[in-house]
PDB file of C-alpha atoms in Angstrom:
ATOM      1  CA  MET A  23      91.147  -0.537  73.482  1.00 43.00           C
ATOM      2  CA  PRO A  24      88.830  -2.863  75.269  1.00 44.00           C
ATOM      3  CA  ASP A  25      89.275  -3.534  79.094  1.00 44.00           C
ATOM      4  CA  TYR A  26      88.999  -7.655  78.124  1.00 39.00           C
ATOM      5  CA  VAL A  27      91.846  -7.137  76.140  1.00 40.00           C
ATOM      6  CA  ASN A  28      93.745  -5.508  78.678  1.00 41.00           C
ATOM      7  CA  ASP A  29      92.603  -7.649  82.168  1.00 41.00           C
ATOM      8  CA  SER A  30      94.192 -10.413  80.029  1.00 36.00           C
ATOM      9  CA  PRO A  31      96.622 -12.673  82.076  1.00 38.00           C
ATOM     10  CA  ARG A  32      99.787 -12.761  80.501  1.00 40.00           C
ATOM     11  CA  LEU A  33     102.544 -15.398  80.425  1.00 37.00           C
ATOM     12  CA  SER A  34     105.879 -15.379  79.303  1.00 39.00           C
ATOM     13  CA  CYS A  35     106.794 -17.654  76.519  1.00 42.00           C
ATOM     14  CA  SER A  36     110.513 -18.982  76.283  1.00 41.00           C
ATOM     15  CA  VAL A  37     111.991 -20.786  74.512  1.00 39.00           C
ATOM     16  CA  THR A  38     115.489 -20.965  76.365  1.00 36.00           C
ATOM     17  CA  LEU A  39     115.932 -21.093  79.749  1.00 35.00           C
ATOM     18  CA  TYR A  40     114.896 -17.274  80.177  1.00 37.00           C
ATOM     19  CA  CYS A  41     111.877 -14.988  78.869  1.00 39.00           C
ATOM     20  CA  VAL A  42     112.635 -13.230  76.347  1.00 38.00           C
ATOM     21  CA  ARG A  43     109.465 -12.106  75.655  1.00 43.00           C
ATOM     22  CA  SER A  44     106.071 -11.987  76.789  1.00 44.00           C
ATOM     23  CA  CYS A  45     103.032 -12.636  74.675  1.00 47.00           C
ATOM     24  CA  LYS A  46      99.080 -12.094  75.630  1.00 47.00           C
ATOM     25  CA  ILE A  47      96.667 -15.187  75.869  1.00 47.00           C
ATOM     26  CA  ASN A  48      92.894 -14.743  75.573  1.00 54.00           C
ATOM     27  CA  THR A  49      91.578 -17.882  76.244  1.00 65.00           C
ATOM     28  CA  MET A  50      92.104 -20.877  78.919  1.00 61.00           C
ATOM     29  CA  THR A  51      93.433 -22.828  75.870  1.00 63.00           C
ATOM     30  CA  MET A  52      96.156 -20.654  74.092  1.00 65.00           C
ATOM     31  CA  ARG A  53      97.893 -19.965  77.273  1.00 63.00           C
ATOM     32  CA  LEU A  54      97.831 -24.448  77.926  1.00 63.00           C
ATOM     33  CA  ILE A  55      99.120 -24.558  74.242  1.00 68.00           C
ATOM     34  CA  CYS A  56     101.749 -21.986  75.396  1.00 63.00           C
ATOM     35  CA  PHE A  57     102.996 -23.825  78.403  1.00 61.00           C
ATOM     36  CA  ILE A  58     103.336 -27.579  76.646  1.00 69.00           C
ATOM     37  CA  ILE A  59     105.310 -25.689  73.570  1.00 70.00           C
ATOM     38  CA  VAL A  60     107.215 -24.614  75.799  1.00 59.00           C
ATOM     39  CA  SER A  61     107.999 -27.341  78.273  1.00 58.00           C
ATOM     40  CA  ILE A  62     108.780 -29.674  74.577  1.00 62.00           C
ATOM     41  CA  PHE A  63     111.571 -26.835  74.458  1.00 54.00           C
ATOM     42  CA  VAL A  64     112.816 -26.660  77.657  1.00 51.00           C
ATOM     43  CA  GLY A  65     112.713 -30.593  78.210  1.00 53.00           C
ATOM     44  CA  ALA A  66     115.124 -31.295  74.812  1.00 51.00           C
ATOM     45  CA  ALA A  67     117.135 -28.523  75.613  1.00 48.00           C
ATOM     46  CA  PHE A  68     118.065 -30.171  78.684  1.00 48.00           C
ATOM     47  CA  GLY A  69     118.099 -33.481  77.459  1.00 47.00           C
ATOM     48  CA  VAL A  70     120.658 -32.034  74.913  1.00 46.00           C
ATOM     49  CA  GLU A  71     122.551 -30.172  77.745  1.00 45.00           C
ATOM     50  CA  GLU A  72     122.896 -33.496  80.217  1.00 47.00           C
ATOM     51  CA  CYS A  73     123.733 -35.578  77.546  1.00 50.00           C
ATOM     52  CA  TYR A  74     127.116 -33.571  76.236  1.00 47.00           C
ATOM     53  CA  GLU A  75     128.644 -34.706  79.706  1.00 43.00           C
ATOM     54  CA  ASN A  76     127.124 -39.056  79.453  1.00 45.00           C
ATOM     55  CA  CYS A  77     126.244 -39.730  76.382  1.00 58.00           C
ATOM     56  CA  ASN A  78     126.146 -43.480  76.764  1.00 59.00           C
ATOM     57  CA  ASP A  79     122.774 -43.539  78.694  1.00 67.00           C
ATOM     58  CA  TYR A  80     120.001 -43.594  75.977  1.00 70.00           C
ATOM     59  CA  LYS A  81     117.161 -40.984  75.803  1.00 73.00           C
ATOM     60  CA  PRO A  82     114.351 -41.988  73.545  1.00 74.00           C
ATOM     61  CA  LYS A  83     112.872 -38.753  72.973  1.00 74.00           C
ATOM     62  CA  SER A  84     116.664 -36.778  72.178  1.00 76.00           C
ATOM     63  CA  PRO A  85     117.257 -35.631  69.210  1.00 80.00           C
ATOM     64  CA  LEU A  86     120.591 -37.634  69.263  1.00 83.00           C
ATOM     65  CA  VAL A  87     120.998 -40.799  67.228  1.00 86.00           C
ATOM     66  CA  TYR A  88     123.105 -43.819  68.403  1.00 88.00           C
ATOM     67  CA  CYS A  89     126.968 -43.011  66.895  1.00 90.00           C
ATOM     68  CA  THR A  90     126.423 -46.327  64.765  1.00 90.00           C
ATOM     69  CA  TYR A  91     123.679 -44.497  62.937  1.00 91.00           C
ATOM     70  CA  LEU A  92     125.956 -41.778  61.765  1.00 92.00           C
ATOM     71  CA  PRO A  93     126.101 -41.423  57.937  1.00 92.00           C
ATOM     72  CA  MET A  94     129.135 -41.294  56.709  1.00 92.00           C
ATOM     73  CA  ASP A  95     129.683 -37.269  56.208  1.00 93.00           C
ATOM     74  CA  TYR A  96     130.090 -37.276  60.080  1.00 93.00           C
ATOM     75  CA  LEU A  97     132.721 -40.319  60.044  1.00 95.00           C
ATOM     76  CA  ASN A  98     136.019 -40.610  59.825  1.00 95.00           C
ATOM     77  CA  CYS A  99     137.024 -44.170  58.490  1.00 95.00           C
ATOM     78  CA  SER A 100     140.509 -46.690  58.130  1.00 93.00           C
ATOM     79  CA  GLU A 101     141.131 -48.564  54.794  1.00 90.00           C
ATOM     80  CA  PRO A 102     140.492 -52.014  54.681  1.00 91.00           C
ATOM     81  CA  GLU A 103     142.652 -54.482  56.342  1.00 91.00           C
ATOM     82  CA  ASP A 104     144.445 -56.563  54.303  1.00 89.00           C
ATOM     83  CA  LEU A 105     144.929 -60.068  55.361  1.00 90.00           C
ATOM     84  CA  ASN A 106     147.112 -61.259  52.952  1.00 87.00           C
ATOM     85  CA  ALA A 107     144.485 -64.812  52.253  1.00 85.00           C
ATOM     86  CA  ASN A 108     144.487 -65.782  55.468  1.00 90.00           C
ATOM     87  CA  GLU A 109     141.188 -66.848  55.608  1.00 89.00           C
ATOM     88  CA  THR A 110     141.493 -68.533  59.128  1.00 91.00           C
ATOM     89  CA  ARG A 111     142.929 -64.893  60.681  1.00 90.00           C
ATOM     90  CA  ARG A 112     139.648 -63.287  59.311  1.00 89.00           C
ATOM     91  CA  GLN A 113     137.188 -66.041  60.841  1.00 89.00           C
ATOM     92  CA  GLU A 114     139.211 -65.226  63.873  1.00 90.00           C
ATOM     93  CA  LEU A 115     138.405 -61.628  64.061  1.00 89.00           C
ATOM     94  CA  ASP A 116     134.933 -62.189  62.798  1.00 88.00           C
ATOM     95  CA  GLY A 117     134.860 -60.554  59.408  1.00 87.00           C
ATOM     96  CA  TYR A 118     137.512 -57.776  59.961  1.00 92.00           C
ATOM     97  CA  GLY A 119     140.387 -57.439  56.658  1.00 91.00           C
ATOM     98  CA  CYS A 120     140.231 -58.785  53.528  1.00 91.00           C
ATOM     99  CA  THR A 121     141.195 -61.720  52.072  1.00 90.00           C
ATOM    100  CA  LYS A 122     140.743 -60.918  48.164  1.00 87.00           C
ATOM    101  CA  TRP A 123     140.125 -58.167  46.644  1.00 85.00           C
ATOM    102  CA  GLY A 124     138.180 -56.371  43.956  1.00 79.00           C
ATOM    103  CA  GLY A 125     135.526 -58.860  41.292  1.00 76.00           C
ATOM    104  CA  GLU A 126     134.096 -58.427  37.928  1.00 73.00           C
ATOM    105  CA  LYS A 127     130.147 -58.343  39.499  1.00 78.00           C
ATOM    106  CA  TYR A 128     128.636 -57.050  42.923  1.00 81.00           C
ATOM    107  CA  GLU A 129     128.305 -60.144  44.978  1.00 83.00           C
ATOM    108  CA  ASP A 130     132.305 -61.354  43.622  1.00 84.00           C
ATOM    109  CA  VAL A 131     133.476 -58.780  45.489  1.00 88.00           C
ATOM    110  CA  GLN A 132     133.992 -59.346  49.265  1.00 91.00           C
ATOM    111  CA  LYS A 133     132.678 -57.224  52.382  1.00 92.00           C
ATOM    112  CA  THR A 134     134.606 -56.507  55.329  1.00 93.00           C
ATOM    113  CA  LYS A 135     134.172 -54.217  58.685  1.00 93.00           C
ATOM    114  CA  VAL A 136     136.565 -51.251  59.139  1.00 94.00           C
ATOM    115  CA  TRP A 137     137.292 -49.400  62.415  1.00 94.00           C
ATOM    116  CA  CYS A 138     135.360 -45.382  62.016  1.00 95.00           C
ATOM    117  CA  GLU A 139     135.384 -42.459  64.444  1.00 94.00           C
ATOM    118  CA  VAL A 140     132.406 -40.044  65.040  1.00 94.00           C
ATOM    119  CA  LEU A 141     133.922 -36.377  63.888  1.00 94.00           C
ATOM    120  CA  PRO A 142     134.893 -34.037  66.391  1.00 92.00           C
ATOM    121  CA  GLY A 143     131.850 -31.628  67.373  1.00 89.00           C
ATOM    122  CA  VAL A 144     129.266 -34.276  66.336  1.00 90.00           C
ATOM    123  CA  HIS A 145     127.280 -35.340  69.263  1.00 88.00           C
ATOM    124  CA  CYS A 146     125.591 -39.092  69.546  1.00 88.00           C
ATOM    125  CA  TYR A 147     124.955 -42.163  71.745  1.00 87.00           C
ATOM    126  CA  GLY A 148     127.663 -44.481  72.559  1.00 87.00           C
ATOM    127  CA  GLU A 149     130.790 -45.248  71.586  1.00 89.00           C
ATOM    128  CA  ARG A 150     132.958 -42.893  69.449  1.00 91.00           C
ATOM    129  CA  LYS A 151     134.473 -45.511  67.932  1.00 93.00           C
ATOM    130  CA  PHE A 152     133.155 -48.698  66.254  1.00 93.00           C
ATOM    131  CA  LEU A 153     133.462 -51.252  63.563  1.00 93.00           C
ATOM    132  CA  LYS A 154     131.504 -51.016  60.911  1.00 93.00           C
ATOM    133  CA  ASP A 155     130.246 -53.565  58.431  1.00 92.00           C
ATOM    134  CA  GLY A 156     129.618 -53.112  54.861  1.00 90.00           C
ATOM    135  CA  PHE A 157     132.557 -51.775  52.730  1.00 92.00           C
ATOM    136  CA  PRO A 158     134.063 -53.357  49.982  1.00 91.00           C
ATOM    137  CA  CYS A 159     137.385 -54.855  49.462  1.00 91.00           C
ATOM    138  CA  ILE A 160     138.699 -52.542  46.771  1.00 87.00           C
ATOM    139  CA  LYS A 161     141.935 -51.061  46.199  1.00 83.00           C
ATOM    140  CA  TYR A 162     143.007 -48.936  43.658  1.00 82.00           C
ATOM    141  CA  ALA A 163     146.709 -48.060  41.926  1.00 83.00           C
ATOM    142  CA  GLY A 164     146.046 -46.276  39.406  1.00 85.00           C
ATOM    143  CA  HIS A 165     145.445 -48.890  36.319  1.00 87.00           C
ATOM    144  CA  TYR A 166     142.546 -47.702  33.483  1.00 88.00           C
ATOM    145  CA  PHE A 167     141.330 -50.019  31.322  1.00 89.00           C
ATOM    146  CA  VAL A 168     140.822 -48.232  28.133  1.00 90.00           C
ATOM    147  CA  ASP A 169     144.388 -47.381  28.451  1.00 90.00           C
ATOM    148  CA  THR A 170     146.006 -50.494  29.200  1.00 91.00           C
ATOM    149  CA  LEU A 171     143.600 -52.104  26.212  1.00 92.00           C
ATOM    150  CA  ILE A 172     144.482 -48.996  24.019  1.00 92.00           C
ATOM    151  CA  TYR A 173     148.588 -49.807  24.742  1.00 90.00           C
ATOM    152  CA  SER A 174     147.536 -53.929  23.927  1.00 91.00           C
ATOM    153  CA  VAL A 175     145.967 -53.040  20.506  1.00 92.00           C
ATOM    154  CA  LEU A 176     148.822 -50.824  19.639  1.00 92.00           C
ATOM    155  CA  LEU A 177     151.785 -52.031  21.254  1.00 90.00           C
ATOM    156  CA  GLY A 178     150.535 -55.534  22.110  1.00 89.00           C
ATOM    157  CA  PHE A 179     153.745 -56.852  20.502  1.00 90.00           C
ATOM    158  CA  LEU A 180     156.347 -54.741  23.213  1.00 91.00           C
ATOM    159  CA  ALA A 181     154.600 -56.470  26.042  1.00 91.00           C
ATOM    160  CA  MET A 182     153.198 -52.964  26.952  1.00 92.00           C
ATOM    161  CA  ASP A 183     150.181 -53.974  28.224  1.00 91.00           C
ATOM    162  CA  ARG A 184     151.755 -57.094  30.376  1.00 93.00           C
ATOM    163  CA  PHE A 185     154.360 -54.620  31.794  1.00 92.00           C
ATOM    164  CA  CYS A 186     151.721 -52.074  33.255  1.00 91.00           C
ATOM    165  CA  LEU A 187     149.737 -54.400  35.203  1.00 91.00           C
ATOM    166  CA  GLY A 188     152.902 -55.818  36.596  1.00 90.00           C
ATOM    167  CA  PHE A 189     153.496 -58.567  34.887  1.00 91.00           C
ATOM    168  CA  THR A 190     157.231 -58.010  34.475  1.00 91.00           C
ATOM    169  CA  GLY A 191     157.974 -61.803  34.098  1.00 90.00           C
ATOM    170  CA  THR A 192     155.811 -62.331  31.472  1.00 91.00           C
ATOM    171  CA  ALA A 193     156.063 -59.070  30.284  1.00 91.00           C
ATOM    172  CA  VAL A 194     159.771 -60.332  29.192  1.00 92.00           C
ATOM    173  CA  GLY A 195     159.116 -62.837  27.645  1.00 92.00           C
ATOM    174  CA  LYS A 196     156.498 -61.527  25.173  1.00 91.00           C
ATOM    175  CA  LEU A 197     158.433 -58.700  24.422  1.00 91.00           C
ATOM    176  CA  LEU A 198     161.500 -61.082  23.193  1.00 92.00           C
ATOM    177  CA  THR A 199     159.276 -63.386  20.755  1.00 90.00           C
ATOM    178  CA  LEU A 200     157.301 -60.214  19.415  1.00 88.00           C
ATOM    179  CA  GLY A 201     154.282 -60.781  21.374  1.00 87.00           C
ATOM    180  CA  GLY A 202     154.376 -64.953  20.452  1.00 86.00           C
ATOM    181  CA  LEU A 203     154.739 -64.248  16.796  1.00 88.00           C
ATOM    182  CA  GLY A 204     151.141 -61.859  16.916  1.00 88.00           C
ATOM    183  CA  ILE A 205     149.338 -64.781  19.127  1.00 92.00           C
ATOM    184  CA  TRP A 206     150.227 -63.903  22.234  1.00 92.00           C
ATOM    185  CA  TRP A 207     149.171 -60.484  21.180  1.00 92.00           C
ATOM    186  CA  ILE A 208     146.015 -61.364  20.027  1.00 93.00           C
ATOM    187  CA  VAL A 209     145.415 -63.139  22.731  1.00 93.00           C
ATOM    188  CA  ASP A 210     146.012 -60.535  25.378  1.00 92.00           C
ATOM    189  CA  VAL A 211     143.692 -58.872  23.954  1.00 92.00           C
ATOM    190  CA  VAL A 212     141.015 -60.848  24.017  1.00 93.00           C
ATOM    191  CA  LEU A 213     141.600 -61.570  28.033  1.00 92.00           C
ATOM    192  CA  LEU A 214     141.533 -58.238  28.366  1.00 91.00           C
ATOM    193  CA  VAL A 215     138.239 -57.885  26.708  1.00 90.00           C
ATOM    194  CA  SER A 216     137.021 -60.393  28.904  1.00 88.00           C
ATOM    195  CA  GLY A 217     137.607 -59.348  32.155  1.00 83.00           C
ATOM    196  CA  ASN A 218     140.520 -62.215  32.100  1.00 86.00           C
ATOM    197  CA  LEU A 219     143.417 -60.194  32.604  1.00 88.00           C
ATOM    198  CA  ARG A 220     143.796 -57.904  35.499  1.00 86.00           C
ATOM    199  CA  PRO A 221     146.233 -55.863  37.027  1.00 88.00           C
ATOM    200  CA  GLU A 222     148.816 -58.467  38.698  1.00 85.00           C
ATOM    201  CA  ASP A 223     148.440 -56.806  42.753  1.00 80.00           C
ATOM    202  CA  GLY A 224     144.850 -57.878  42.794  1.00 78.00           C
ATOM    203  CA  SER A 225     143.256 -54.230  42.253  1.00 80.00           C
ATOM    204  CA  ASN A 226     140.471 -52.616  40.099  1.00 81.00           C
ATOM    205  CA  TRP A 227     140.667 -50.698  37.336  1.00 83.00           C
ATOM    206  CA  GLU A 228     140.291 -46.968  38.524  1.00 79.00           C
ATOM    207  CA  PRO A 229     136.853 -45.040  37.657  1.00 78.00           C
ATOM    208  CA  TYR A 230     136.117 -42.728  35.455  1.00 70.00           C
ATOM    209  CA  TYR A 231     134.585 -40.022  37.807  1.00 53.00           C
TER     210      TYR A 231
END
């Protein structure tokens, strides 16, 4: 083996807090590169460990992010709260809660804030429980559009569609008149297809996926 290899200095290279192996460095440049890499890994390790004790102090060079930036996969969020059409209360709470539910178009759906909490074992900066905006005021109650349409077409004279949607009062009247002698029956089919006849509780149609 050449003498310059035997006489070359050795540098302990480690990506943990102690040396796990030694690597031969032939030149000063390689030695400097190794030192920089070790410094980066060790500094990052100390930064993460320190953050576990006090994660409210943001460190831009740390691999951790703000808790509010975490994807939904790492959060446990509550359901939107129903304010029972109390718009004044919603304004007092700065957009928290829903005063109306559902909508045919995206722009018709009201958005609200909900409380979200970071899942255990996930580390981040800031408060682990916070208000997150942009949740749609949509609720589901087991109503399927296709099923209701079939009831309306085939059993509309018995008011099965209105019974299923929760309109018990008008359903009884429709039943007693056998679908308004056929007129009410046809009108409800048209209303259902056009989107003007929806569940009485304000819920959306259940998605088929």
